[in-house]
mmCIF file with all atom_site columns, C-alpha atoms in Angstrom:
data_model
loop_
_atom_site.group_PDB
_atom_site.id
_atom_site.type_symbol
_atom_site.label_atom_id
_atom_site.label_alt_id
_atom_site.label_comp_id
_atom_site.label_asym_id
_atom_site.label_entity_id
_atom_site.label_seq_id
_atom_site.pdbx_PDB_ins_code
_atom_site.Cartn_x
_atom_site.Cartn_y
_atom_site.Cartn_z
_atom_site.occupancy
_atom_site.B_iso_or_equiv
_atom_site.pdbx_formal_charge
_atom_site.auth_seq_id
_atom_site.auth_comp_id
_atom_site.auth_asym_id
_atom_site.auth_atom_id
_atom_site.pdbx_PDB_model_num
ATOM 1   C CA . ALA I 1 1   ? -36.299 -0.639  9.424   1.00 68.00 ? 1   ALA I CA 1
ATOM 2   C CA . ASP I 1 2   ? -38.627 -3.511  8.480   1.00 79.00 ? 2   ASP I CA 1
ATOM 3   C CA . CYS I 1 3   ? -37.787 -3.127  4.785   1.00 82.00 ? 3   CYS I CA 1
ATOM 4   C CA . PHE I 1 4   ? -34.058 -2.974  5.550   1.00 78.00 ? 4   PHE I CA 1
ATOM 5   C CA . SER I 1 5   ? -34.300 -6.131  7.680   1.00 83.00 ? 5   SER I CA 1
ATOM 6   C CA . CYS I 1 6   ? -36.431 -7.915  5.095   1.00 86.00 ? 6   CYS I CA 1
ATOM 7   C CA . ALA I 1 7   ? -33.882 -7.075  2.398   1.00 87.00 ? 7   ALA I CA 1
ATOM 8   C CA . TRP I 1 8   ? -31.050 -8.432  4.606   1.00 84.00 ? 8   TRP I CA 1
ATOM 9   C CA . GLU I 1 9   ? -32.943 -11.650 5.214   1.00 88.00 ? 9   GLU I CA 1
ATOM 10  C CA . LEU I 1 10  ? -33.394 -12.183 1.474   1.00 89.00 ? 10  LEU I CA 1
ATOM 11  C CA . ILE I 1 11  ? -29.800 -11.157 0.700   1.00 86.00 ? 11  ILE I CA 1
ATOM 12  C CA . ASP I 1 12  ? -28.510 -13.701 3.230   1.00 87.00 ? 12  ASP I CA 1
ATOM 13  C CA . ARG I 1 13  ? -30.356 -16.616 1.640   1.00 88.00 ? 13  ARG I CA 1
ATOM 14  C CA . THR I 1 14  ? -28.252 -18.954 -0.439  1.00 87.00 ? 14  THR I CA 1
ATOM 15  C CA . GLU I 1 15  ? -31.191 -19.605 -2.745  1.00 92.00 ? 15  GLU I CA 1
ATOM 16  C CA . ARG I 1 16  ? -34.077 -17.355 -3.737  1.00 91.00 ? 16  ARG I CA 1
ATOM 17  C CA . SER I 1 17  ? -37.031 -17.969 -6.014  1.00 93.00 ? 17  SER I CA 1
ATOM 18  C CA . PRO I 1 18  ? -37.649 -15.411 -8.776  1.00 94.00 ? 18  PRO I CA 1
ATOM 19  C CA . GLU I 1 19  ? -40.439 -13.975 -6.616  1.00 94.00 ? 19  GLU I CA 1
ATOM 20  C CA . GLU I 1 20  ? -38.119 -13.688 -3.619  1.00 94.00 ? 20  GLU I CA 1
ATOM 21  C CA . THR I 1 21  ? -35.547 -11.917 -5.786  1.00 94.00 ? 21  THR I CA 1
ATOM 22  C CA . ASP I 1 22  ? -38.251 -9.407  -6.753  1.00 94.00 ? 22  ASP I CA 1
ATOM 23  C CA . TRP I 1 23  ? -39.192 -8.983  -3.075  1.00 94.00 ? 23  TRP I CA 1
ATOM 24  C CA . MET I 1 24  ? -35.539 -8.428  -2.212  1.00 94.00 ? 24  MET I CA 1
ATOM 25  C CA . LEU I 1 25  ? -35.280 -5.639  -4.786  1.00 96.00 ? 25  LEU I CA 1
ATOM 26  C CA . HIS I 1 26  ? -38.557 -4.074  -3.700  1.00 95.00 ? 26  HIS I CA 1
ATOM 27  C CA . ALA I 1 27  ? -37.502 -4.205  -0.046  1.00 95.00 ? 27  ALA I CA 1
ATOM 28  C CA . VAL I 1 28  ? -34.077 -2.699  -0.655  1.00 95.00 ? 28  VAL I CA 1
ATOM 29  C CA . HIS I 1 29  ? -35.586 0.155   -2.676  1.00 95.00 ? 29  HIS I CA 1
ATOM 30  C CA . ALA I 1 30  ? -38.290 0.775   -0.082  1.00 94.00 ? 30  ALA I CA 1
ATOM 31  C CA . ALA I 1 31  ? -35.642 0.883   2.649   1.00 92.00 ? 31  ALA I CA 1
ATOM 32  C CA . ALA I 1 32  ? -33.536 3.278   0.572   1.00 93.00 ? 32  ALA I CA 1
ATOM 33  C CA . TRP I 1 33  ? -36.492 5.565   -0.090  1.00 93.00 ? 33  TRP I CA 1
ATOM 34  C CA . HIS I 1 34  ? -37.352 5.692   3.581   1.00 90.00 ? 34  HIS I CA 1
ATOM 35  C CA . TRP I 1 35  ? -33.736 6.403   4.562   1.00 88.00 ? 35  TRP I CA 1
ATOM 36  C CA . LEU I 1 36  ? -33.577 9.269   2.093   1.00 89.00 ? 36  LEU I CA 1
ATOM 37  C CA . GLN I 1 37  ? -36.640 10.856  3.705   1.00 89.00 ? 37  GLN I CA 1
ATOM 38  C CA . ARG I 1 38  ? -35.026 11.022  7.139   1.00 89.00 ? 38  ARG I CA 1
ATOM 39  C CA . THR I 1 39  ? -33.593 14.307  8.328   1.00 91.00 ? 39  THR I CA 1
ATOM 40  C CA . ASP I 1 40  ? -30.957 12.458  10.389  1.00 91.00 ? 40  ASP I CA 1
ATOM 41  C CA . ARG I 1 41  ? -29.480 10.539  7.474   1.00 89.00 ? 41  ARG I CA 1
ATOM 42  C CA . ASN I 1 42  ? -25.756 10.875  6.992   1.00 93.00 ? 42  ASN I CA 1
ATOM 43  C CA . ALA I 1 43  ? -22.948 9.700   4.735   1.00 93.00 ? 43  ALA I CA 1
ATOM 44  C CA . GLU I 1 44  ? -22.550 6.443   6.700   1.00 93.00 ? 44  GLU I CA 1
ATOM 45  C CA . SER I 1 45  ? -26.191 5.461   6.361   1.00 92.00 ? 45  SER I CA 1
ATOM 46  C CA . GLU I 1 46  ? -26.202 6.411   2.681   1.00 94.00 ? 46  GLU I CA 1
ATOM 47  C CA . SER I 1 47  ? -23.017 4.403   2.060   1.00 95.00 ? 47  SER I CA 1
ATOM 48  C CA . VAL I 1 48  ? -24.612 1.336   3.648   1.00 94.00 ? 48  VAL I CA 1
ATOM 49  C CA . MET I 1 49  ? -27.837 1.958   1.728   1.00 94.00 ? 49  MET I CA 1
ATOM 50  C CA . TYR I 1 50  ? -26.026 2.102   -1.618  1.00 97.00 ? 50  TYR I CA 1
ATOM 51  C CA . TRP I 1 51  ? -23.951 -0.944  -0.702  1.00 96.00 ? 51  TRP I CA 1
ATOM 52  C CA . GLN I 1 52  ? -27.149 -2.888  0.046   1.00 95.00 ? 52  GLN I CA 1
ATOM 53  C CA . LEU I 1 53  ? -28.660 -1.804  -3.281  1.00 97.00 ? 53  LEU I CA 1
ATOM 54  C CA . SER I 1 54  ? -25.505 -2.898  -5.099  1.00 97.00 ? 54  SER I CA 1
ATOM 55  C CA . ARG I 1 55  ? -25.445 -6.264  -3.340  1.00 96.00 ? 55  ARG I CA 1
ATOM 56  C CA . ALA I 1 56  ? -29.123 -6.941  -4.097  1.00 96.00 ? 56  ALA I CA 1
ATOM 57  C CA . TYR I 1 57  ? -28.658 -6.175  -7.786  1.00 97.00 ? 57  TYR I CA 1
ATOM 58  C CA . ALA I 1 58  ? -25.513 -8.314  -7.949  1.00 97.00 ? 58  ALA I CA 1
ATOM 59  C CA . LEU I 1 59  ? -27.456 -11.204 -6.425  1.00 95.00 ? 59  LEU I CA 1
ATOM 60  C CA . ALA I 1 60  ? -30.233 -10.576 -8.939  1.00 96.00 ? 60  ALA I CA 1
ATOM 61  C CA . GLY I 1 61  ? -27.654 -10.823 -11.743 1.00 96.00 ? 61  GLY I CA 1
ATOM 62  C CA . ASP I 1 62  ? -27.858 -7.183  -12.884 1.00 97.00 ? 62  ASP I CA 1
ATOM 63  C CA . ALA I 1 63  ? -24.235 -6.064  -13.202 1.00 98.00 ? 63  ALA I CA 1
ATOM 64  C CA . SER I 1 64  ? -25.147 -2.641  -14.576 1.00 98.00 ? 64  SER I CA 1
ATOM 65  C CA . LEU I 1 65  ? -27.277 -1.573  -11.611 1.00 98.00 ? 65  LEU I CA 1
ATOM 66  C CA . ALA I 1 66  ? -24.936 -3.315  -9.165  1.00 98.00 ? 66  ALA I CA 1
ATOM 67  C CA . THR I 1 67  ? -22.122 -1.178  -10.595 1.00 98.00 ? 67  THR I CA 1
ATOM 68  C CA . HIS I 1 68  ? -24.235 1.980   -10.523 1.00 98.00 ? 68  HIS I CA 1
ATOM 69  C CA . TYR I 1 69  ? -25.062 1.591   -6.849  1.00 98.00 ? 69  TYR I CA 1
ATOM 70  C CA . GLY I 1 70  ? -21.525 0.425   -6.037  1.00 98.00 ? 70  GLY I CA 1
ATOM 71  C CA . GLU I 1 71  ? -20.206 3.648   -7.523  1.00 98.00 ? 71  GLU I CA 1
ATOM 72  C CA . ARG I 1 72  ? -22.715 5.651   -5.479  1.00 97.00 ? 72  ARG I CA 1
ATOM 73  C CA . CYS I 1 73  ? -21.536 3.732   -2.400  1.00 97.00 ? 73  CYS I CA 1
ATOM 74  C CA . LEU I 1 74  ? -17.938 4.643   -3.185  1.00 97.00 ? 74  LEU I CA 1
ATOM 75  C CA . GLN I 1 75  ? -18.858 8.316   -3.616  1.00 96.00 ? 75  GLN I CA 1
ATOM 76  C CA . ARG I 1 76  ? -20.594 8.414   -0.230  1.00 96.00 ? 76  ARG I CA 1
ATOM 77  C CA . SER I 1 77  ? -17.878 6.417   1.552   1.00 95.00 ? 77  SER I CA 1
ATOM 78  C CA . HIS I 1 78  ? -14.978 8.776   0.942   1.00 90.00 ? 78  HIS I CA 1
ATOM 79  C CA . GLY I 1 79  ? -14.048 10.456  4.167   1.00 92.00 ? 79  GLY I CA 1
ATOM 80  C CA . LEU I 1 80  ? -15.795 7.814   6.281   1.00 94.00 ? 80  LEU I CA 1
ATOM 81  C CA . GLY I 1 81  ? -12.816 5.581   6.849   1.00 94.00 ? 81  GLY I CA 1
ATOM 82  C CA . PRO I 1 82  ? -11.356 2.417   5.418   1.00 97.00 ? 82  PRO I CA 1
ATOM 83  C CA . PHE I 1 83  ? -14.186 0.092   6.443   1.00 97.00 ? 83  PHE I CA 1
ATOM 84  C CA . TYR I 1 84  ? -16.724 1.917   4.290   1.00 97.00 ? 84  TYR I CA 1
ATOM 85  C CA . VAL I 1 85  ? -14.349 2.469   1.377   1.00 97.00 ? 85  VAL I CA 1
ATOM 86  C CA . GLY I 1 86  ? -13.271 -1.180  1.479   1.00 97.00 ? 86  GLY I CA 1
ATOM 87  C CA . TYR I 1 87  ? -16.876 -2.311  1.300   1.00 97.00 ? 87  TYR I CA 1
ATOM 88  C CA . ALA I 1 88  ? -17.551 0.048   -1.599  1.00 98.00 ? 88  ALA I CA 1
ATOM 89  C CA . TYR I 1 89  ? -14.746 -1.628  -3.539  1.00 98.00 ? 89  TYR I CA 1
ATOM 90  C CA . GLU I 1 90  ? -16.091 -5.035  -2.487  1.00 97.00 ? 90  GLU I CA 1
ATOM 91  C CA . ALA I 1 91  ? -19.459 -4.047  -4.012  1.00 98.00 ? 91  ALA I CA 1
ATOM 92  C CA . LEU I 1 92  ? -17.771 -2.943  -7.228  1.00 98.00 ? 92  LEU I CA 1
ATOM 93  C CA . ALA I 1 93  ? -15.765 -6.167  -7.364  1.00 98.00 ? 93  ALA I CA 1
ATOM 94  C CA . GLN I 1 94  ? -18.928 -8.210  -7.002  1.00 97.00 ? 94  GLN I CA 1
ATOM 95  C CA . ALA I 1 95  ? -20.637 -6.183  -9.732  1.00 98.00 ? 95  ALA I CA 1
ATOM 96  C CA . ALA I 1 96  ? -17.673 -6.756  -12.056 1.00 97.00 ? 96  ALA I CA 1
ATOM 97  C CA . GLN I 1 97  ? -17.731 -10.460 -11.266 1.00 97.00 ? 97  GLN I CA 1
ATOM 98  C CA . VAL I 1 98  ? -21.444 -10.670 -12.095 1.00 96.00 ? 98  VAL I CA 1
ATOM 99  C CA . GLY I 1 99  ? -20.758 -8.840  -15.347 1.00 97.00 ? 99  GLY I CA 1
ATOM 100 C CA . GLY I 1 100 ? -17.901 -11.166 -16.279 1.00 96.00 ? 100 GLY I CA 1
ATOM 101 C CA . ASP I 1 101 ? -15.325 -8.351  -16.341 1.00 96.00 ? 101 ASP I CA 1
ATOM 102 C CA . GLN I 1 102 ? -12.334 -10.177 -14.848 1.00 96.00 ? 102 GLN I CA 1
ATOM 103 C CA . ALA I 1 103 ? -9.902  -7.283  -15.245 1.00 97.00 ? 103 ALA I CA 1
ATOM 104 C CA . ARG I 1 104 ? -12.207 -4.869  -13.402 1.00 97.00 ? 104 ARG I CA 1
ATOM 105 C CA . TYR I 1 105 ? -12.962 -7.553  -10.812 1.00 97.00 ? 105 TYR I CA 1
ATOM 106 C CA . ALA I 1 106 ? -9.236  -8.013  -10.097 1.00 96.00 ? 106 ALA I CA 1
ATOM 107 C CA . GLN I 1 107 ? -8.699  -4.249  -9.900  1.00 97.00 ? 107 GLN I CA 1
ATOM 108 C CA . GLN I 1 108 ? -11.599 -3.702  -7.488  1.00 97.00 ? 108 GLN I CA 1
ATOM 109 C CA . MET I 1 109 ? -10.574 -6.660  -5.322  1.00 97.00 ? 109 MET I CA 1
ATOM 110 C CA . ALA I 1 110 ? -7.042  -5.287  -5.083  1.00 97.00 ? 110 ALA I CA 1
ATOM 111 C CA . GLU I 1 111 ? -8.427  -1.910  -3.970  1.00 97.00 ? 111 GLU I CA 1
ATOM 112 C CA . ALA I 1 112 ? -10.712 -3.583  -1.421  1.00 97.00 ? 112 ALA I CA 1
ATOM 113 C CA . ARG I 1 113 ? -7.746  -5.538  -0.012  1.00 97.00 ? 113 ARG I CA 1
ATOM 114 C CA . ARG I 1 114 ? -5.656  -2.339  0.206   1.00 97.00 ? 114 ARG I CA 1
ATOM 115 C CA . TRP I 1 115 ? -8.393  -0.644  2.238   1.00 97.00 ? 115 TRP I CA 1
ATOM 116 C CA . LEU I 1 116 ? -8.897  -3.794  4.318   1.00 96.00 ? 116 LEU I CA 1
ATOM 117 C CA . GLU I 1 117 ? -5.362  -3.488  5.686   1.00 95.00 ? 117 GLU I CA 1
ATOM 118 C CA . ARG I 1 118 ? -6.146  0.049   6.898   1.00 96.00 ? 118 ARG I CA 1
ATOM 119 C CA . ILE I 1 119 ? -9.139  -0.937  9.057   1.00 97.00 ? 119 ILE I CA 1
ATOM 120 C CA . PRO I 1 120 ? -8.059  -0.500  12.686  1.00 95.00 ? 120 PRO I CA 1
ATOM 121 C CA . ASP I 1 121 ? -10.879 -2.503  14.302  1.00 95.00 ? 121 ASP I CA 1
ATOM 122 C CA . ALA I 1 122 ? -10.124 -6.243  14.215  1.00 96.00 ? 122 ALA I CA 1
ATOM 123 C CA . ASP I 1 123 ? -13.787 -7.304  14.080  1.00 96.00 ? 123 ASP I CA 1
ATOM 124 C CA . ALA I 1 124 ? -14.598 -4.926  11.219  1.00 95.00 ? 124 ALA I CA 1
ATOM 125 C CA . ARG I 1 125 ? -11.455 -6.035  9.372   1.00 96.00 ? 125 ARG I CA 1
ATOM 126 C CA . ALA I 1 126 ? -12.416 -9.706  9.838   1.00 96.00 ? 126 ALA I CA 1
ATOM 127 C CA . MET I 1 127 ? -15.924 -9.061  8.514   1.00 95.00 ? 127 MET I CA 1
ATOM 128 C CA . LEU I 1 128 ? -14.677 -7.472  5.285   1.00 96.00 ? 128 LEU I CA 1
ATOM 129 C CA . ALA I 1 129 ? -11.928 -10.096 4.932   1.00 96.00 ? 129 ALA I CA 1
ATOM 130 C CA . ALA I 1 130 ? -14.518 -12.883 5.165   1.00 94.00 ? 130 ALA I CA 1
ATOM 131 C CA . ASP I 1 131 ? -16.696 -11.238 2.519   1.00 92.00 ? 131 ASP I CA 1
ATOM 132 C CA . LEU I 1 132 ? -13.726 -10.746 0.199   1.00 95.00 ? 132 LEU I CA 1
ATOM 133 C CA . ASP I 1 133 ? -12.619 -14.359 0.720   1.00 94.00 ? 133 ASP I CA 1
ATOM 134 C CA . ALA I 1 134 ? -16.150 -15.571 -0.038  1.00 91.00 ? 134 ALA I CA 1
ATOM 135 C CA . LEU I 1 135 ? -16.247 -13.462 -3.192  1.00 91.00 ? 135 LEU I CA 1
ATOM 136 C CA . GLU I 1 136 ? -12.930 -14.938 -4.325  1.00 88.00 ? 136 GLU I CA 1
ATOM 137 C CA . THR I 1 137 ? -14.186 -18.492 -3.861  1.00 86.00 ? 137 THR I CA 1
ATOM 138 C CA . LEU I 1 138 ? -17.086 -17.684 -6.208  1.00 74.00 ? 138 LEU I CA 1
ATOM 139 C CA . GLY I 1 139 ? -14.739 -16.238 -8.825  1.00 62.00 ? 139 GLY I CA 1
#
């Protein structure tokens, strides 16, 4: 839990030093390793774990690993509902944006928006909408 929280803190920063970027990646991998050791892990926790890995690598500027973990997130999110699938596509859109692939970015954003409309919970829908809007302002 400490590694997961540490990774979130570093992900949420608007600026990170190169050392803090390394810490972020170490923390997100440590959190993932610990989650994978738990006997009570499930598809939801793994989807979130892969999303966090994808986000950290996107913020570190590594489009290849951001895409890899975004794809793993998408694999684990199927069957979990539109919130998780929407966030998987958001991760893939961010990875494509980091990699400069505008066509893939547009495709993944469109998928994320399609899943966004299917989220029944207003708060969850607003959270994903805000993240998609923020991603679009960067693009």
